[in-house]
Tab-separated table of C-alpha atoms and ligand atoms in Angstrom:
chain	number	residue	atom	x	y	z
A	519	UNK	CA	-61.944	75.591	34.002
A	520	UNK	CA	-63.849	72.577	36.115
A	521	UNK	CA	-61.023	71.041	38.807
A	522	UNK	CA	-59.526	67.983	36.620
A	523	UNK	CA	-60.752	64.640	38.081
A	524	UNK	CA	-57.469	62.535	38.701
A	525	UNK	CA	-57.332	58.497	38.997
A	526	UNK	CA	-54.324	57.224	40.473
A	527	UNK	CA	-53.269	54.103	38.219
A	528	UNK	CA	-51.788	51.241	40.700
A	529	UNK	CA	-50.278	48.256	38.982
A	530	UNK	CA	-50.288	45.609	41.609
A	531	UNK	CA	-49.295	41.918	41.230
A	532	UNK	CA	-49.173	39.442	44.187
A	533	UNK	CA	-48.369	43.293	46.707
A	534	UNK	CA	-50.680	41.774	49.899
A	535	UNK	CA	-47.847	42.842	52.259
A	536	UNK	CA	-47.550	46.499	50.707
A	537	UNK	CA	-50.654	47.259	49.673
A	538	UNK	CA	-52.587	47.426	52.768
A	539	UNK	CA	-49.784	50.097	53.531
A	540	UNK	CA	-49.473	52.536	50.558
A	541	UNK	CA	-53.035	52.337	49.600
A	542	UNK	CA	-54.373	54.686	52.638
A	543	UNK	CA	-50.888	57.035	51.273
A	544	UNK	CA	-52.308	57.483	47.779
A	545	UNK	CA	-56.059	58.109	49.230
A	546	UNK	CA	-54.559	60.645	51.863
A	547	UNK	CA	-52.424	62.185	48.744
A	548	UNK	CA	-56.118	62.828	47.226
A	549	UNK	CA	-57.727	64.092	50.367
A	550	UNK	CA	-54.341	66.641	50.264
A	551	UNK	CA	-55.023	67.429	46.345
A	552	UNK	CA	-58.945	67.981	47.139
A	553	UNK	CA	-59.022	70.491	49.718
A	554	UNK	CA	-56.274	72.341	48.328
A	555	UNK	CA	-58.785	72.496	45.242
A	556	UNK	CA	-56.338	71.143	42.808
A	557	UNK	CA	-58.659	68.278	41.927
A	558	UNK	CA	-62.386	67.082	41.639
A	559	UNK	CA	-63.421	65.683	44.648
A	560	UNK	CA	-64.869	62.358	42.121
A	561	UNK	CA	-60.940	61.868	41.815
A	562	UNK	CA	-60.190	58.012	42.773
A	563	UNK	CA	-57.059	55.616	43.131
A	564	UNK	CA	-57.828	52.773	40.496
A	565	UNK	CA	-55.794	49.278	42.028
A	566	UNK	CA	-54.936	47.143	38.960
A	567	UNK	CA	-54.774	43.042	40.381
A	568	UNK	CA	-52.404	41.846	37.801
A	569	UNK	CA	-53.792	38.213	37.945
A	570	UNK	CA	-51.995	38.161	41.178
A	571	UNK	CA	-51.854	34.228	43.223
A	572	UNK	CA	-52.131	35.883	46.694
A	573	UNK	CA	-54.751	37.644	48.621
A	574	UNK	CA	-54.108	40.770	46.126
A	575	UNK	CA	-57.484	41.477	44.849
A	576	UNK	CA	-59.374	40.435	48.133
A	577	UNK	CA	-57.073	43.601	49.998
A	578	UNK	CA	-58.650	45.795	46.999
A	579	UNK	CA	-62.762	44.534	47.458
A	580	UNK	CA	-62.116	45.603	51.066
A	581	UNK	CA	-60.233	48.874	50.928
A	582	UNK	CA	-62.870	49.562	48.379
A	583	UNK	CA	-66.045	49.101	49.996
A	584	UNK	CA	-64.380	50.819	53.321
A	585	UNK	CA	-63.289	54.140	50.911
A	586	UNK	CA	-65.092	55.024	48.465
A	587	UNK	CA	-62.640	56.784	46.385
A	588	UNK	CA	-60.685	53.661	46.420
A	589	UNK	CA	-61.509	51.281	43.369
A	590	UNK	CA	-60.323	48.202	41.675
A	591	UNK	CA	-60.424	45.956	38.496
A	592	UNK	CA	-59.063	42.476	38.121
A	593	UNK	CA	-57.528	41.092	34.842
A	594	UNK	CA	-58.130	37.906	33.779
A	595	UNK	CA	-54.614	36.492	34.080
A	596	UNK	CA	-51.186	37.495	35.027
A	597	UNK	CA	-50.058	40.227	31.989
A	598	UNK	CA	-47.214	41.734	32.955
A	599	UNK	CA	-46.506	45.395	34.437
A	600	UNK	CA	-46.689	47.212	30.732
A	601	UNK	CA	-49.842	45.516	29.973
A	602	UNK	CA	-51.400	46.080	33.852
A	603	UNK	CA	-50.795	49.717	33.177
A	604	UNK	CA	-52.476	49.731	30.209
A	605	UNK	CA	-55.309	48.506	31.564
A	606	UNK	CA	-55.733	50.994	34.009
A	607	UNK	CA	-55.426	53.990	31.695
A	608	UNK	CA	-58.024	52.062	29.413
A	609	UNK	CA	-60.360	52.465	32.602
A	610	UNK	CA	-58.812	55.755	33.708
A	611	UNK	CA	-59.472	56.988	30.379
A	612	UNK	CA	-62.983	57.043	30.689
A	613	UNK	CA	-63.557	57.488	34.295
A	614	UNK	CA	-60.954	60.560	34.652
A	615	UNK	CA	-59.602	64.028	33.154
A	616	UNK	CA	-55.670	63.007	33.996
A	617	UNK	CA	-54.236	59.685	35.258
A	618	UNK	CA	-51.220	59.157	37.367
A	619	UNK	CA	-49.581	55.834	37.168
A	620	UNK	CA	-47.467	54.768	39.955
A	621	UNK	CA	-46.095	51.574	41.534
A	622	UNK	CA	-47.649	50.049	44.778
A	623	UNK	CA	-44.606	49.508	46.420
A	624	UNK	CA	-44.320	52.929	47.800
A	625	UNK	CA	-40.580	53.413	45.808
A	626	UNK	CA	-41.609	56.625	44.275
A	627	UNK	CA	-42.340	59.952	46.171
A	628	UNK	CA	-46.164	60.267	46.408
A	629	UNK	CA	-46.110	63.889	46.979
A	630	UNK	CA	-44.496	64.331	43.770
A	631	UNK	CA	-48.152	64.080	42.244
A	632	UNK	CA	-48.698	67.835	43.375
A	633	UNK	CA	-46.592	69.324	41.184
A	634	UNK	CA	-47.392	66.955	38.612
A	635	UNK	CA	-50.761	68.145	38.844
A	636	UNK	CA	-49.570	71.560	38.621
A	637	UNK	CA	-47.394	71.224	35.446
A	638	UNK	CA	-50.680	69.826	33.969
A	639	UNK	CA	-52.819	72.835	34.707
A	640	UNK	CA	-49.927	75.080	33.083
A	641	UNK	CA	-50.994	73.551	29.739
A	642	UNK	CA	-48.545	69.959	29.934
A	643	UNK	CA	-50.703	66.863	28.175
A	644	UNK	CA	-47.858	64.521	30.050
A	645	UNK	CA	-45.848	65.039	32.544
A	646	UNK	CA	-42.493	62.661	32.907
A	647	UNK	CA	-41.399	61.692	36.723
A	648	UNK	CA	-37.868	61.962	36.784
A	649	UNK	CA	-35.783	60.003	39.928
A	650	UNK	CA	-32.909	62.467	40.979
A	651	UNK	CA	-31.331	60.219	43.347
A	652	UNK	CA	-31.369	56.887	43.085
A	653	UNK	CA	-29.379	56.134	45.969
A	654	UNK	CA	-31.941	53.672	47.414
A	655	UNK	CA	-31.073	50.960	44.502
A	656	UNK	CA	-28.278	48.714	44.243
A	657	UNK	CA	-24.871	50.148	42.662
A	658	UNK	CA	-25.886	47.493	39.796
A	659	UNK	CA	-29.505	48.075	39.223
A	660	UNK	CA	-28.148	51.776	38.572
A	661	UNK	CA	-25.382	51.445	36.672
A	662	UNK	CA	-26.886	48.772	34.783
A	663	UNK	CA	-30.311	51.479	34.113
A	664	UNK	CA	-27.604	54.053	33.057
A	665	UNK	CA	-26.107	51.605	30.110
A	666	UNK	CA	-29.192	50.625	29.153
A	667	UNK	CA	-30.421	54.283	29.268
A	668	UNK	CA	-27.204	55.171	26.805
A	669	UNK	CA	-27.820	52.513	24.857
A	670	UNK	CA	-31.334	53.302	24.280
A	671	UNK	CA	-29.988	56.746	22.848
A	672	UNK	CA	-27.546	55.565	20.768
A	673	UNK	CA	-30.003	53.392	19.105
A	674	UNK	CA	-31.965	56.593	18.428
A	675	UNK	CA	-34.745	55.994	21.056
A	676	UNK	CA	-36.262	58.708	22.532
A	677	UNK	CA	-36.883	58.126	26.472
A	678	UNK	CA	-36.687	60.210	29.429
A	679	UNK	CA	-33.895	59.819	31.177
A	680	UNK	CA	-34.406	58.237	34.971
A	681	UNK	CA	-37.716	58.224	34.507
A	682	UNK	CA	-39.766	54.928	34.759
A	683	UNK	CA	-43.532	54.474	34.557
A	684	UNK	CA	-44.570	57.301	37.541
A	685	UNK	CA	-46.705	60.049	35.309
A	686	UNK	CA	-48.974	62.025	34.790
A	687	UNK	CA	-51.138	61.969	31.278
A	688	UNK	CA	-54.033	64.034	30.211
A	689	UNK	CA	-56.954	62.352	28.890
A	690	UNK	CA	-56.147	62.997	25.156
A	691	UNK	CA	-52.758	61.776	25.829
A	692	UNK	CA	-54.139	58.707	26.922
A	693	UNK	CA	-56.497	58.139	24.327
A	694	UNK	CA	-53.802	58.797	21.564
A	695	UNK	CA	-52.043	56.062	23.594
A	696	UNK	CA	-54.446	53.291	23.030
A	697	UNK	CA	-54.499	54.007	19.496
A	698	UNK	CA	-51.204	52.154	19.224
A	699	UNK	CA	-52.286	48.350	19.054
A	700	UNK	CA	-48.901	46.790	19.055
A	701	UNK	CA	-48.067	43.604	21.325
A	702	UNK	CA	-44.987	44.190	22.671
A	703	UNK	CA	-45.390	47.302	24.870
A	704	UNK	CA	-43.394	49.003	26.201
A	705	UNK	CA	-44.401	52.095	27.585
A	706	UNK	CA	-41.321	54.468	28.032
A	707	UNK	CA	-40.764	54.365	24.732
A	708	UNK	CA	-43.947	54.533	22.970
A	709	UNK	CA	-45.556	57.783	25.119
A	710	UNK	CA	-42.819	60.072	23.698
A	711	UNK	CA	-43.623	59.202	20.291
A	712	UNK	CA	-47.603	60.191	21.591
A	713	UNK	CA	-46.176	63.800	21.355
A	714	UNK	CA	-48.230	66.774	22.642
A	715	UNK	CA	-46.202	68.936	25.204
A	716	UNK	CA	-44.807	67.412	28.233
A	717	UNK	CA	-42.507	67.953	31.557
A	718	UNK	CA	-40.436	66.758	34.019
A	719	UNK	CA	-40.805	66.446	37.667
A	720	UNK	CA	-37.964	65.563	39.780
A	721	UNK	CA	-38.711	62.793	42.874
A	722	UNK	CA	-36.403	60.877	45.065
A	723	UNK	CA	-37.044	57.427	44.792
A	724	UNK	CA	-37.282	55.302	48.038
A	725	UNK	CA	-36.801	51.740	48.920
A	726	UNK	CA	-39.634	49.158	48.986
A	727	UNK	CA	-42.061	49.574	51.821
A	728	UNK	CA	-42.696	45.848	51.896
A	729	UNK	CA	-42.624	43.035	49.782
A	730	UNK	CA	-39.744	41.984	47.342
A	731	UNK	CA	-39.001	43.223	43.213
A	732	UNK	CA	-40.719	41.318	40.628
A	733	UNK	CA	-37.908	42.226	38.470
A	734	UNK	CA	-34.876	40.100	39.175
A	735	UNK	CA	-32.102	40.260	36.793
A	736	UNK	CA	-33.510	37.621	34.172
A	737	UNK	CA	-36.635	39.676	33.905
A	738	UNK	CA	-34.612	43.097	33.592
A	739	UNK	CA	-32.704	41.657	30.935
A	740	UNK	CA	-35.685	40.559	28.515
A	741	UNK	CA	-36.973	44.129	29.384
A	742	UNK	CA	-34.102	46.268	27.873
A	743	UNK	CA	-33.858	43.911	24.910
A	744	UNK	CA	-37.828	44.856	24.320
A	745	UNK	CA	-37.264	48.590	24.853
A	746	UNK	CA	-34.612	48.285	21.786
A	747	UNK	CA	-36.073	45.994	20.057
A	748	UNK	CA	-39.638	47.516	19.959
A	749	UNK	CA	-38.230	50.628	18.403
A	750	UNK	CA	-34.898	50.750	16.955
A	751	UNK	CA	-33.496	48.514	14.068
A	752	UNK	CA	-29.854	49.789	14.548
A	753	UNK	CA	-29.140	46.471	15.638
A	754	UNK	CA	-29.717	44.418	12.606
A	755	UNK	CA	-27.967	47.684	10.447
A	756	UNK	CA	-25.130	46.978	13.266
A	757	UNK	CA	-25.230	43.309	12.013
A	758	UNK	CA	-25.105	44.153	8.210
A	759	UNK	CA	-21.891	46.507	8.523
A	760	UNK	CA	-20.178	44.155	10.909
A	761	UNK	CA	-21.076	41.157	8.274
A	762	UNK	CA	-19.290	43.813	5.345
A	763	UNK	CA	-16.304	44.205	7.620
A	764	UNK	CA	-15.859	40.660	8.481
A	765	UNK	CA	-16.347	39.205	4.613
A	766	UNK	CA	-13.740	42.087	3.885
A	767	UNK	CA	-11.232	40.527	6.303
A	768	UNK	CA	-12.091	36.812	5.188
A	769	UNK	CA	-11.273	37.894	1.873
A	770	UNK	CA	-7.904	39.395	3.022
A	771	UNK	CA	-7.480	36.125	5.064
A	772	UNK	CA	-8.153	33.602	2.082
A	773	UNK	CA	-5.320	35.756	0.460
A	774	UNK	CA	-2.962	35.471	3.004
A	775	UNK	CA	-3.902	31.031	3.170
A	776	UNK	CA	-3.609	30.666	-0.127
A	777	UNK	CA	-0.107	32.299	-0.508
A	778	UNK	CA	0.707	30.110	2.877
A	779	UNK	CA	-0.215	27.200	0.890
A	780	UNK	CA	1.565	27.933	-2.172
A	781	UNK	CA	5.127	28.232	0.249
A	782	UNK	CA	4.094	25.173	2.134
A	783	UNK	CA	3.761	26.650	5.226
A	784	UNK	CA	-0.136	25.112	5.507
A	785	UNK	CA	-0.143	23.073	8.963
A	786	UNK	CA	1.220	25.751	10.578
A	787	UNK	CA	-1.857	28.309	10.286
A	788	UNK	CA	-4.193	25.800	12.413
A	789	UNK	CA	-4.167	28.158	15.424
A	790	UNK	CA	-5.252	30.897	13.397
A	791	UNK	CA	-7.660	29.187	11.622
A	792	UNK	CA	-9.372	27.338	14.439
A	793	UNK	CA	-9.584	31.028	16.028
A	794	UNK	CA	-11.494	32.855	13.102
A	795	UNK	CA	-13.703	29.812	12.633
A	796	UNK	CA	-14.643	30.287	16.562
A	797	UNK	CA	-14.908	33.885	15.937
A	798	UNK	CA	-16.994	33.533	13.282
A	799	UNK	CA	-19.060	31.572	13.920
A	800	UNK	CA	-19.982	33.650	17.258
A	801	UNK	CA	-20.420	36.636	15.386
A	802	UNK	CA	-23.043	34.395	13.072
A	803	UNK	CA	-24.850	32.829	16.092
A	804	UNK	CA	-25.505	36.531	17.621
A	805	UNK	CA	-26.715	37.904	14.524
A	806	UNK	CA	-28.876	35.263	13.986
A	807	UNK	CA	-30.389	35.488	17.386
A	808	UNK	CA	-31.074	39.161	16.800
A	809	UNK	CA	-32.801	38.553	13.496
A	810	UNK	CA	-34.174	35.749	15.303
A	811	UNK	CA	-35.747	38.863	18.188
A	812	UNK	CA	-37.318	40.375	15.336
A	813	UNK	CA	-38.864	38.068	13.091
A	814	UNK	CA	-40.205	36.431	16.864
A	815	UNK	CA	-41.796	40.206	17.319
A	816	UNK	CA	-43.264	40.569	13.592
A	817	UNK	CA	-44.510	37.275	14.728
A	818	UNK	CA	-46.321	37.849	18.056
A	819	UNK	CA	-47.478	41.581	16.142
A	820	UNK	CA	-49.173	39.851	13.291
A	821	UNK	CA	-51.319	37.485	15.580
A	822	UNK	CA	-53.211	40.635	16.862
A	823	UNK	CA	-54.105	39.175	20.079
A	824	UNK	CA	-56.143	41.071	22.776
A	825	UNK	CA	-53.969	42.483	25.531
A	826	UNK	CA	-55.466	41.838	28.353
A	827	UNK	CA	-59.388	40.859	29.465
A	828	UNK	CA	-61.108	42.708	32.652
A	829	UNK	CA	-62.314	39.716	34.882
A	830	UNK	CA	-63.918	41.719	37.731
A	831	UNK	CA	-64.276	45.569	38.719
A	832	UNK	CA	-65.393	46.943	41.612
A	833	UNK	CA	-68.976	47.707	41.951
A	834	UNK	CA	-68.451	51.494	41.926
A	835	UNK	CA	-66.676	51.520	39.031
A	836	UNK	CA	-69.082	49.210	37.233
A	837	UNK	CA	-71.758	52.110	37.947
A	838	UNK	CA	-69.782	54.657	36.534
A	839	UNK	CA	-68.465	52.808	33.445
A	840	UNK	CA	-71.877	51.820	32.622
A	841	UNK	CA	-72.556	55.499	33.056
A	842	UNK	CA	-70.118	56.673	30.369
A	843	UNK	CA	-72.137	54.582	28.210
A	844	UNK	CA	-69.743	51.613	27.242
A	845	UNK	CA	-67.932	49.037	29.050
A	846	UNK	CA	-63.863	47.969	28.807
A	847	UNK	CA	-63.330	44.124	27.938
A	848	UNK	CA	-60.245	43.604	26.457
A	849	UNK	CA	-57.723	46.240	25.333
A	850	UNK	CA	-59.321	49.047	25.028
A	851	UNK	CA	-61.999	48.089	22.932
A	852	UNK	CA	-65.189	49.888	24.713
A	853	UNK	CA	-68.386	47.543	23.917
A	854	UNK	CA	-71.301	49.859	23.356
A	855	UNK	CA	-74.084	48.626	25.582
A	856	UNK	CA	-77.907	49.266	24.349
B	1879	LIG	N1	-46.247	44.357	38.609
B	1879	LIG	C1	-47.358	43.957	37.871
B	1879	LIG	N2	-47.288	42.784	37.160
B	1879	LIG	C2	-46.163	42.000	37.153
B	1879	LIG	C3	-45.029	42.447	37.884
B	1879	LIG	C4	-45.106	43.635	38.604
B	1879	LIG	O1	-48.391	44.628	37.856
B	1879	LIG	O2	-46.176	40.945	36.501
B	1879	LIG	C5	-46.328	45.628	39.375
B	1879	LIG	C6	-45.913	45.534	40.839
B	1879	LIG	O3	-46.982	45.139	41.658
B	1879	LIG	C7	-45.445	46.966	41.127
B	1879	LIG	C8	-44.883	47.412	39.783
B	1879	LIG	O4	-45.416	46.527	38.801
B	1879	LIG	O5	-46.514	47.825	41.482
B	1879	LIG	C9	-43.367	47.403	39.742
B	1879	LIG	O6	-42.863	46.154	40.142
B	1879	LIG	P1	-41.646	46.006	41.154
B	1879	LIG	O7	-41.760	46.987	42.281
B	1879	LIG	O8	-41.567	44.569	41.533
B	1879	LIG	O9	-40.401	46.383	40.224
B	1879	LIG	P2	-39.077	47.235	40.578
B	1879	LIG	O10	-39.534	48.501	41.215
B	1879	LIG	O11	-38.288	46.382	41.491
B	1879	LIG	O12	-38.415	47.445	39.247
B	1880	LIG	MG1	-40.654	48.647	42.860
């Protein structure tokens, strides 16, 4: 069997403080992986400028004519992490056997890509990095991933456990991947339901080299609500019981105000009635807004809008695109050339 040829996905949006750091770490990773003849030496580390309003993408047209395993492409506009990634593993899909997608920042353990690379060659189509210590993050970043990890399962969602968006897929993976067209992506979820056999590999995640989160609280929060959103509809089900329960109680409660008002007790129940109007109509203004978070999805699914547009590549990578005979402009959608 030929050595695989590996491209390491890099999301990166507005990272001109870490990049000019990590970036010689995933080359050096490479140079590791090659002479230990784990990998084609044609492997490369594929930068993904996420529309970013800093120096970003100039860092990348250097590093890339100074290494030549070290190439870039630039997206039109600001997408989004889920979409960045998907961009690169469009690219990587063509250009590569197996892609590793990792974050520029430097947070996840590099080396890990060894034995990711390993699990791969003992017959694993994706391979899941798993953090086993997450002692580097806040106490509410983790407790707050744990809920929303426990949540996820209740809901039925199948997701790996600690694991975020560091792993390894093979290139059938990946093109099963880009067979799902849906808008609202959201990656952790959807590449379980891709299938074929997978792994874990344990890593110890790492603080930020430089630069700060793009993910402050706000942005977290929309983030879980898309994971359960894009995949489970326990929520509205939730909603339906919960409306059964509370009509059940109402009707117990127009009962009890109508025998009230027979003994002429009526001004008294004020209290009690102010409370379950308050009550109720909380419970009607949440379960609207859920409905609301799904007819808004079916809304933003039906438009079918492209998910992202390639502004500018690398000149390397222009070559070798054109070589495999079709060119990426939008997601995924090769454009036959000739
Ligand atoms: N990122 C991106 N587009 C965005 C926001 C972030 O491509 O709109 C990239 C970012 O450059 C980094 C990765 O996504 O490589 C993860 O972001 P970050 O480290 O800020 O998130 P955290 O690790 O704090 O959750
Ligand atoms: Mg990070």
């Amino acid at each position: 069997m030929p050595l695989p040829r590996l491209c390491i996905v890099v999301p990166c949006y507005n990272e001109q403080d870490v990049l000019p750091i990590t970036a010689p770490l995933f080359v050096q990773e490479l140079v590791d992986l090659e002479e230990k003849g784990k990998i084609s030496p044609q492997s490369c580390v594929l930068l993904v400028n996420d529309g970013s309003a800093d120096g970003t993408w100039g860092i990348i047209e250097d590093l890339s004519k100074s290494d030549a395993r070290i190439q870039g492409v630039s997206l039109s506009r600001n997408r989004g992490h889920q979409y960045a990634l998907l961009a690169g593993y469009t690219v990587a899909c063509q250009v590569a056997d197996i892609a590793i997608s990792i974050d520029c920042d430097g947070q996840d353990d590099i080396t890990a890509m060894e034995r990711m690379v390993d699990a791969y060659m003992q017959g694993n189509d994706i391979v899941y990095g798993v953090r086993s210590d997450r002692s580097s993050d806040s106490a509410f970043k983790r407790g707050s991933a744990e809920l929303f990890y426990r949540i996820q399962h209740a809901m039925g969602i199948e997701s790996e456990f600690n694991h975020a968006d560091y792993r390894l897929m093979s290139r059938r993976a990946l093109s099963a991947l880009l067979k799902y067209h849906e808008a609202n992506v959201f990656l952790r979820g959807l590449i379980p339901l891709v299938g074929f056999s997978s792994t874990t590999v344990e890593y110890v995640r790492h603080e930020r080299m430089a630069g700060e989160s793009h993910y402050p609280f706000r942005k977290m929060l929309a983030f879980a609500l898309d994971g359960i959103t894009s995949f489970s509809i326990q929520p509205i089900r939730f909603i339906t019981f919960f409306g059964i329960i509370a009509s059940l109680l109402s009707f117990v409660g127009m009962i009890w105000a109508f025998v009230n008002a027979l003994l002429g007790n009526t001004v008294s129940g004020w209290a009690s009635l102010a409370c379950l109007v308050c009550f109720m109509g909380g419970i009607q203004l949440m379960s609207l807004g859920i409905i609301g978070e799904y007819v808004g999805k079916t809304y933003l699914e039906t438009k079918r809008r492209p998910r992202f547009f390639i502004e500018k590549m690398t000149p390397r990578l222009r070559g070798e695109q054109r070589a495999a005979s079709g060119s990426v402009t939008s997601d995924g959608a090769s454009t036959k050339r000739d």
